[in-house]
CSV table of N, CA and C in Angstrom, one decimal:
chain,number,residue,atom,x,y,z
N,1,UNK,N,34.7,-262.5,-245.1
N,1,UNK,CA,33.8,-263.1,-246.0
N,1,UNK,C,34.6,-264.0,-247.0
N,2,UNK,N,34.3,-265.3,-247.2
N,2,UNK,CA,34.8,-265.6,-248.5
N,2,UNK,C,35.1,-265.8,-249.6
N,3,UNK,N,36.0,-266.0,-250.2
N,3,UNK,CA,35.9,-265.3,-251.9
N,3,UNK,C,34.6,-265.5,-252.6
N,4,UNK,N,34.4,-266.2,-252.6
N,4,UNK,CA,32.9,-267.2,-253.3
N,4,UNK,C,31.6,-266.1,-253.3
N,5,UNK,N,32.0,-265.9,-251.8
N,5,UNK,CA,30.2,-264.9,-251.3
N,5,UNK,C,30.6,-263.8,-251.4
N,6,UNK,N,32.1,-263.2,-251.7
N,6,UNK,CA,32.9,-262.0,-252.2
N,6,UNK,C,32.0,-261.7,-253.1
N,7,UNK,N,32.4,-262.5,-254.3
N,7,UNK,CA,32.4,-262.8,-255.3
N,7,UNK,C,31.0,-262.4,-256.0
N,8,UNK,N,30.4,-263.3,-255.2
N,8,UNK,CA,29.1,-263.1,-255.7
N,8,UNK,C,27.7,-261.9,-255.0
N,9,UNK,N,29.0,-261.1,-253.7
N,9,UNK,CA,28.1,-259.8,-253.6
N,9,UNK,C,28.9,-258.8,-254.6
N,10,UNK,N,29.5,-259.0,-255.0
N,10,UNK,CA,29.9,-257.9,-256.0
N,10,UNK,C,29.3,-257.8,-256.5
N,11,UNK,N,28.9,-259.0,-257.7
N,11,UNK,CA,28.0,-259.1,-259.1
N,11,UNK,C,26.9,-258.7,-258.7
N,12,UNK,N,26.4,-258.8,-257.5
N,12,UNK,CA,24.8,-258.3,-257.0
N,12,UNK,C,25.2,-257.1,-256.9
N,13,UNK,N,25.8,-256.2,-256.5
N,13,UNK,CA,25.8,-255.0,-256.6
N,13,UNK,C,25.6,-254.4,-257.6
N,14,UNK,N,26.5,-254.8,-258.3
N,14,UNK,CA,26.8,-253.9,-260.0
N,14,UNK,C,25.7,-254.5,-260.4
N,15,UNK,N,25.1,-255.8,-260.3
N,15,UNK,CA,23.6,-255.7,-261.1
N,15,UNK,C,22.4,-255.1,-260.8
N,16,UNK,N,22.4,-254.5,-259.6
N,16,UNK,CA,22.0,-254.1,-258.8
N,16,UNK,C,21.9,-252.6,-258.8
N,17,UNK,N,22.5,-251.8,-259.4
N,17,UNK,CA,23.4,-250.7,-259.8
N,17,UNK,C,22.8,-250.1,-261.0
N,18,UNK,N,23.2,-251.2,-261.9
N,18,UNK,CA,22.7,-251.2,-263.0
N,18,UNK,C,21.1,-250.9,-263.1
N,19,UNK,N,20.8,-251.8,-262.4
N,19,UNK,CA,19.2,-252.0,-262.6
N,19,UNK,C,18.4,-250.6,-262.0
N,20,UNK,N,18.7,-250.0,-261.2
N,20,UNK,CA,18.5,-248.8,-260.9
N,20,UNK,C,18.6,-247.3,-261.5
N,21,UNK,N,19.9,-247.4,-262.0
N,21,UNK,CA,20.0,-246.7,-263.3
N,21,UNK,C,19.5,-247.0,-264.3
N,22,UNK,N,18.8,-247.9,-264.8
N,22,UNK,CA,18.4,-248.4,-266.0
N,22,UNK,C,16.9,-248.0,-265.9
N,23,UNK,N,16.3,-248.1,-264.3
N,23,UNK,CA,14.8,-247.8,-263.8
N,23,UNK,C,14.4,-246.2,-264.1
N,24,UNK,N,15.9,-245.8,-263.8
N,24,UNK,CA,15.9,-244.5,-263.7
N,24,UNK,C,16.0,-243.7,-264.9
N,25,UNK,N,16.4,-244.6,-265.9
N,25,UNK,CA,16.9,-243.9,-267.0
N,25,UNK,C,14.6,-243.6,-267.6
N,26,UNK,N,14.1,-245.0,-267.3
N,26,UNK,CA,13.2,-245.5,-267.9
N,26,UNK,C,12.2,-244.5,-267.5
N,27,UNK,N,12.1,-244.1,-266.1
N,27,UNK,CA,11.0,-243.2,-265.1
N,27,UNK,C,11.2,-241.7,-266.1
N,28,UNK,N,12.3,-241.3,-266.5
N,28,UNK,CA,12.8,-240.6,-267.7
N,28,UNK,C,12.5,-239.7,-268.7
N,29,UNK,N,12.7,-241.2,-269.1
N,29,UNK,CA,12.0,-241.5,-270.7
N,29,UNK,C,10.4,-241.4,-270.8
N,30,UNK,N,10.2,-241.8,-269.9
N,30,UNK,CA,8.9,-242.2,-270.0
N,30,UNK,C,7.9,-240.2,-269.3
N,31,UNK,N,8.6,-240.1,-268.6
N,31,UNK,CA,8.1,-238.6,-269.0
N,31,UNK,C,8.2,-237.4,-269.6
N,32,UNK,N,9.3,-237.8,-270.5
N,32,UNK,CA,9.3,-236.9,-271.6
N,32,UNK,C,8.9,-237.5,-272.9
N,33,UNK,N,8.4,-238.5,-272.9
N,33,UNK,CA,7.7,-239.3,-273.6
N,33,UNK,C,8.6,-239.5,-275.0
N,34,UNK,N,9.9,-239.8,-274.4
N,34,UNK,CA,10.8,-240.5,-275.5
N,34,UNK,C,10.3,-242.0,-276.2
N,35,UNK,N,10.8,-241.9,-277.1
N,35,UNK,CA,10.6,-243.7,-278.2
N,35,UNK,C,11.5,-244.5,-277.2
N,36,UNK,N,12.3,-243.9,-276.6
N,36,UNK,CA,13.2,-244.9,-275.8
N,36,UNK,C,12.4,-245.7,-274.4
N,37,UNK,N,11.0,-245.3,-274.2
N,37,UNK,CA,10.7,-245.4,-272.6
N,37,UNK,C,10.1,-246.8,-272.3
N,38,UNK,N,9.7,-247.0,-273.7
N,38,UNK,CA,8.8,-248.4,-273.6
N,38,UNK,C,10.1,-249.4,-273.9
N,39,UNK,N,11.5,-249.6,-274.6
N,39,UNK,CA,12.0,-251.0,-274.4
N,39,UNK,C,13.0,-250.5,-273.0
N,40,UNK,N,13.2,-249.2,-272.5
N,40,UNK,CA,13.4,-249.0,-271.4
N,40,UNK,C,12.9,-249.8,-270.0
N,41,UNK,N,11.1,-249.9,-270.0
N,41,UNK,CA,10.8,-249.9,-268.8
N,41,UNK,C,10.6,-251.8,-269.1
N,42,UNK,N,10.9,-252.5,-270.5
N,42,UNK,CA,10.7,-254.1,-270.7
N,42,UNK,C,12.2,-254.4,-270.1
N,43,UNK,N,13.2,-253.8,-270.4
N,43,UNK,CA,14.4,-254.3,-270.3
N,43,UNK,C,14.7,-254.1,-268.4
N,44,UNK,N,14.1,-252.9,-268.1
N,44,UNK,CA,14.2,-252.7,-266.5
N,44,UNK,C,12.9,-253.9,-265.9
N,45,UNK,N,12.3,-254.9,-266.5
N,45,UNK,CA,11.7,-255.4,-265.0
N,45,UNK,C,12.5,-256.8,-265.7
N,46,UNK,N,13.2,-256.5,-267.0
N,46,UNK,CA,14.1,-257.9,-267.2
N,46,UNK,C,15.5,-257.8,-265.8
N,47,UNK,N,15.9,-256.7,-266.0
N,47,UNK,CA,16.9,-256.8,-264.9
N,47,UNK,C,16.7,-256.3,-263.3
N,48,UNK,N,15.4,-256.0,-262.9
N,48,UNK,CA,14.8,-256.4,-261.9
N,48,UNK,C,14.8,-258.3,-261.6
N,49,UNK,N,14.2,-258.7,-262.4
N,49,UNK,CA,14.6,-260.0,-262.3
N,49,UNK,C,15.8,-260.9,-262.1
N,50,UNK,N,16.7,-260.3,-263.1
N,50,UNK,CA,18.1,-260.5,-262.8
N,50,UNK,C,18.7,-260.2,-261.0
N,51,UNK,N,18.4,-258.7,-260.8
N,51,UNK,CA,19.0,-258.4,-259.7
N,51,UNK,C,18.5,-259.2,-258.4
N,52,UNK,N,17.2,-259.9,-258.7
N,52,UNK,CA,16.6,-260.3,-257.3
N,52,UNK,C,17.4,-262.1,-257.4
N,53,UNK,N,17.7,-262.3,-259.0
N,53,UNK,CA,17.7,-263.6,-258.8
N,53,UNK,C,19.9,-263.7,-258.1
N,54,UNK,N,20.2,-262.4,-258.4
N,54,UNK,CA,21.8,-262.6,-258.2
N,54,UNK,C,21.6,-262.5,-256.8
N,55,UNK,N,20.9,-261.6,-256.2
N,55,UNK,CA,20.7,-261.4,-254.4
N,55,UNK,C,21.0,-262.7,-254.0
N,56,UNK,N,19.5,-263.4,-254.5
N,56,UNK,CA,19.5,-264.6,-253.8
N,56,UNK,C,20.4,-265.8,-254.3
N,57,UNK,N,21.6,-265.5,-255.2
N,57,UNK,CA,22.7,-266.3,-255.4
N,57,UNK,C,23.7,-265.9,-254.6
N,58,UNK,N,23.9,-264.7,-253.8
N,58,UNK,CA,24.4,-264.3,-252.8
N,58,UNK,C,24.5,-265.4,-251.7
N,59,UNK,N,23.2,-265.5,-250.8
N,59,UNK,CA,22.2,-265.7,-250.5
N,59,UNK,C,22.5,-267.8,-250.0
N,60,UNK,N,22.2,-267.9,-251.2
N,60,UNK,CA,22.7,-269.6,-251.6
N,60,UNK,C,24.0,-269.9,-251.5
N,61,UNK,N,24.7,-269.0,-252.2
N,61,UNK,CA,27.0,-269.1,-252.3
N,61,UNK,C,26.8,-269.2,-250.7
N,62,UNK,N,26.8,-268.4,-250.0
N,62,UNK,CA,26.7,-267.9,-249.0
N,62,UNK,C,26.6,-269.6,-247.5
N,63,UNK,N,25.4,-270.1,-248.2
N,63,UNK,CA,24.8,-271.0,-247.5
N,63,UNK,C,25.8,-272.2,-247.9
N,64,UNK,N,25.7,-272.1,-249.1
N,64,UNK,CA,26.8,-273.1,-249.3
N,64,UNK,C,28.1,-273.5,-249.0
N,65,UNK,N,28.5,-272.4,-248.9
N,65,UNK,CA,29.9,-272.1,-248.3
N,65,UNK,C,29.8,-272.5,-246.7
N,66,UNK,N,29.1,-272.4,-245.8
N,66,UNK,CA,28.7,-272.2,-244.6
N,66,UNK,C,28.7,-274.4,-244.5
N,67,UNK,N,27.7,-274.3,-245.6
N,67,UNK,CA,27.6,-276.1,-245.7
N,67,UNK,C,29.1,-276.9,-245.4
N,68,UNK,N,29.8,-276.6,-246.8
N,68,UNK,CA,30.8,-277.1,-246.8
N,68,UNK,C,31.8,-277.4,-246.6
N,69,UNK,N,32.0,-276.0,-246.0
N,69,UNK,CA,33.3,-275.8,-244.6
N,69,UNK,C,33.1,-275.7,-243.5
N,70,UNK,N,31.8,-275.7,-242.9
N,70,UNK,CA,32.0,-276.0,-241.6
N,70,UNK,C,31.6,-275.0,-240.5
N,71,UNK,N,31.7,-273.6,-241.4
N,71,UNK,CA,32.0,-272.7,-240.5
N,71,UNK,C,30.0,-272.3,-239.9
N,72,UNK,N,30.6,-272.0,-238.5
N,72,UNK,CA,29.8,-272.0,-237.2
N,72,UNK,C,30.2,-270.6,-236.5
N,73,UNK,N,29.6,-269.8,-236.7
N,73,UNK,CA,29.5,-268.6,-236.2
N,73,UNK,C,29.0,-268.4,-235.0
N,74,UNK,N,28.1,-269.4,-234.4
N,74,UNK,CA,27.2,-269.7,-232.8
N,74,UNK,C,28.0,-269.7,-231.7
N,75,UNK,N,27.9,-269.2,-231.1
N,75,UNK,CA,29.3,-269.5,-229.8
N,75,UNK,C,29.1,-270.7,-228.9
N,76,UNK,N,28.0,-271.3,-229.0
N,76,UNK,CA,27.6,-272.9,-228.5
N,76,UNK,C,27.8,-274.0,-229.7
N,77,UNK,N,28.6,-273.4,-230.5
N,77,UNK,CA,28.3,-274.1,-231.6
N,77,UNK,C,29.5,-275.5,-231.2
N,78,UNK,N,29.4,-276.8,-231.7
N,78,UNK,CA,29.9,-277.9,-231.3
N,78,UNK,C,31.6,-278.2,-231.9
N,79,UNK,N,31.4,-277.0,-233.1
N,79,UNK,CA,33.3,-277.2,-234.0
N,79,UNK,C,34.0,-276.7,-232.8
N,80,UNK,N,33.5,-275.4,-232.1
N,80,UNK,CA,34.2,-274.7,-231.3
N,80,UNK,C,34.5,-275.4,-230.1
N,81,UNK,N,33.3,-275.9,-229.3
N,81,UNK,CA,33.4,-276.9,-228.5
N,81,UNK,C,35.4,-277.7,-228.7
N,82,UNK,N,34.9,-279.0,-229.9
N,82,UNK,CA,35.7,-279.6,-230.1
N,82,UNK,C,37.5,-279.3,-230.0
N,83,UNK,N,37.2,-277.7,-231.3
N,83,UNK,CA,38.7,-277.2,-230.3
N,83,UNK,C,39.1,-276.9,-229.5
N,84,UNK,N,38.5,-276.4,-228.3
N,84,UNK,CA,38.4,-276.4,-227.1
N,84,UNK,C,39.0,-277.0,-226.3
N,85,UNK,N,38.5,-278.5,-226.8
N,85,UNK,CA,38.6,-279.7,-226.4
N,85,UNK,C,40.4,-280.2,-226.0
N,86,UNK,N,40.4,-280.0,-228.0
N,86,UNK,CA,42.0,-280.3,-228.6
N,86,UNK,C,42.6,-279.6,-228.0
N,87,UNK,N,42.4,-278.3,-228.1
N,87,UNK,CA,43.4,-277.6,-227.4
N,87,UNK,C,44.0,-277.8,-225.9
N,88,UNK,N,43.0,-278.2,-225.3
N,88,UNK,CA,43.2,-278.3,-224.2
N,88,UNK,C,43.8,-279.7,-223.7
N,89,UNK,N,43.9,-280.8,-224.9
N,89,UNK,CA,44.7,-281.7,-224.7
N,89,UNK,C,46.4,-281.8,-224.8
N,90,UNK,N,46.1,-281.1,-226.0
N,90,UNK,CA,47.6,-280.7,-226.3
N,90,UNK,C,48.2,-279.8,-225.3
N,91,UNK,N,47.6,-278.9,-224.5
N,91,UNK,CA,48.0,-278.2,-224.0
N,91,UNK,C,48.9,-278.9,-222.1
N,92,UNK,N,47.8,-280.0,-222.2
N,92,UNK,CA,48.1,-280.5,-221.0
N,92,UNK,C,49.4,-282.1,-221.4
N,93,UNK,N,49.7,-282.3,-222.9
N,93,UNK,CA,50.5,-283.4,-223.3
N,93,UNK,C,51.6,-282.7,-223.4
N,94,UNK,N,51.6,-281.3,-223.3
N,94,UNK,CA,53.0,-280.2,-223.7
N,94,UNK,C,53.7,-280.1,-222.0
N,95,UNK,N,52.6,-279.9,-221.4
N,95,UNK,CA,52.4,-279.9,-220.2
N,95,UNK,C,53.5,-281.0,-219.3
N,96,UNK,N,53.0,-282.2,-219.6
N,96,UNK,CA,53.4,-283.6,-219.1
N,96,UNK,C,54.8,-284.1,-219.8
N,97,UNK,N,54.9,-283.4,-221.0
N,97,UNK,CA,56.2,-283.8,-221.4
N,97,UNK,C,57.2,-282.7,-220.4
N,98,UNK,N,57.3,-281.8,-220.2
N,98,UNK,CA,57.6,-280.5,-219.8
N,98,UNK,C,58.4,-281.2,-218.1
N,99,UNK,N,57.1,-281.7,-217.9
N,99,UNK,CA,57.3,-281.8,-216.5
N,99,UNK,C,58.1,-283.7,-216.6
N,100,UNK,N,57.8,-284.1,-217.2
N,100,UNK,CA,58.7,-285.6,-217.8
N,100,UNK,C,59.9,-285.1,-217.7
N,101,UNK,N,60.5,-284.3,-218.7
N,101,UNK,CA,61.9,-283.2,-218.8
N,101,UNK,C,62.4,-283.1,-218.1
N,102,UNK,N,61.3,-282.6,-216.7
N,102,UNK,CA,62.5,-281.8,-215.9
N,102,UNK,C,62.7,-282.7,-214.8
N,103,UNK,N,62.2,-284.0,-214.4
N,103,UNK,CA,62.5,-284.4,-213.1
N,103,UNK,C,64.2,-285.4,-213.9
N,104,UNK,N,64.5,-285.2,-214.3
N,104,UNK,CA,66.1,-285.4,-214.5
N,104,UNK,C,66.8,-284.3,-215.3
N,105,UNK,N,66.9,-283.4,-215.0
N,105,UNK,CA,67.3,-282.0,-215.6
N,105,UNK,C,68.7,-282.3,-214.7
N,106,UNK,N,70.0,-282.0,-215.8
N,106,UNK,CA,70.6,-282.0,-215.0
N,106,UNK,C,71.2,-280.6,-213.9
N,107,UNK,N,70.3,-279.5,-214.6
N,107,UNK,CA,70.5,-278.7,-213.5
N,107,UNK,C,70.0,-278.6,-212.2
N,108,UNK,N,69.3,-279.4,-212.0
N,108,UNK,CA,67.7,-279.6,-210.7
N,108,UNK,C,69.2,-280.2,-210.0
N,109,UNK,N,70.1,-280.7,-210.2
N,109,UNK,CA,70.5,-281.8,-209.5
N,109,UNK,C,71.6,-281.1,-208.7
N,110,UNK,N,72.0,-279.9,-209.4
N,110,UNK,CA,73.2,-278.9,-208.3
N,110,UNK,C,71.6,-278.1,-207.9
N,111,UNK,N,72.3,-277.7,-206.7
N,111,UNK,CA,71.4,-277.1,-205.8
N,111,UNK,C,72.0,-275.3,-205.9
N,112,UNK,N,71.6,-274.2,-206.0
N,112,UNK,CA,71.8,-273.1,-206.2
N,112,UNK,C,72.5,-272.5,-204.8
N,113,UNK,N,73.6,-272.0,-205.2
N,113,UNK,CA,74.2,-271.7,-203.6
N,113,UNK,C,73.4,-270.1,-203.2
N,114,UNK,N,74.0,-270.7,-201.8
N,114,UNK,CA,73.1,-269.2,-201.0
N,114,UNK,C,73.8,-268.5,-200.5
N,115,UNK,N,74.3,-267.5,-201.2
N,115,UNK,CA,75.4,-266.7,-200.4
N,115,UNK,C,74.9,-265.6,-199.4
C-alpha cells in the first residue's frame, strides 16, 4: 500500500475509533441520564460525520494514487503488457550481442582435444 493511502487509512481508523468510543461513551450517558449525554450524542453524530468523510478520503488518496502512478493491478492490464514487451526485447538484444561475441571468441578457434 502506499504511504499516502497508508497514511490516510490510519487517520480513518483512529477517527474511526474514536468515534465509537465517543458513541459509546454517549449510549452511557444517556442511560444513566448524566448532563453529559446530550453534548455527548451532538458531538458523536459530529464525528460520525467526520469518520465517513475520512473513509471516503481513504477511498479518493487511494484512487488518486492509482491515477497518477499508473499502477494496474488487472493482469490484462496494458502497463504489464508493455513490459512484457521490453523485456523481451532486451532480452533478445542481450541475446544478439552474446551471440555477436562469440562467433570470434578467441577460444572457439582452438578446438578442445580429445584424449
Amino acid at each position: 500500500m502506499p504511504d499516502p493511502v497508508r497514511t490516510a487509512a490510519v487517520r480513518a481508523v483512529l477517527i474511526l475509533s474514536l468515534t465509537i468510543i465517543q458513541a459509546m461513551v454517549a449510549f452511557l450517558s444517556t442511560l444513566t441520564g448524566s448532563w453529559l449525554a446530550f453534548p455527548m450524542v451532538l458531538s458523536s453524530v459530529a464525528s460520525t460525520v467526520a469518520a465517513t468523510w475520512s473513509v471516503l478520503d481513504v477511498w479518493v488518496t487511494r484512487q488518486v494514487w492509482n491515477q497518477r502512478n499508473g499502477v494496474v493491478s488487472m493482469p490484462s492490464s496494458s502497463a504489464r503488457q508493455l513490459r512484457r514487451e521490453r523485456r523481451r526485447a532486451r532480452r533478445a538484444a542481450r541475446t544478439g550481442q552474446r551471440d555477436g561475441a562469440r562467433i570470434g571468441h578467441p577460444s572457439q578457434d582452438r578446438g578442445l582435444s580429445r584424449a
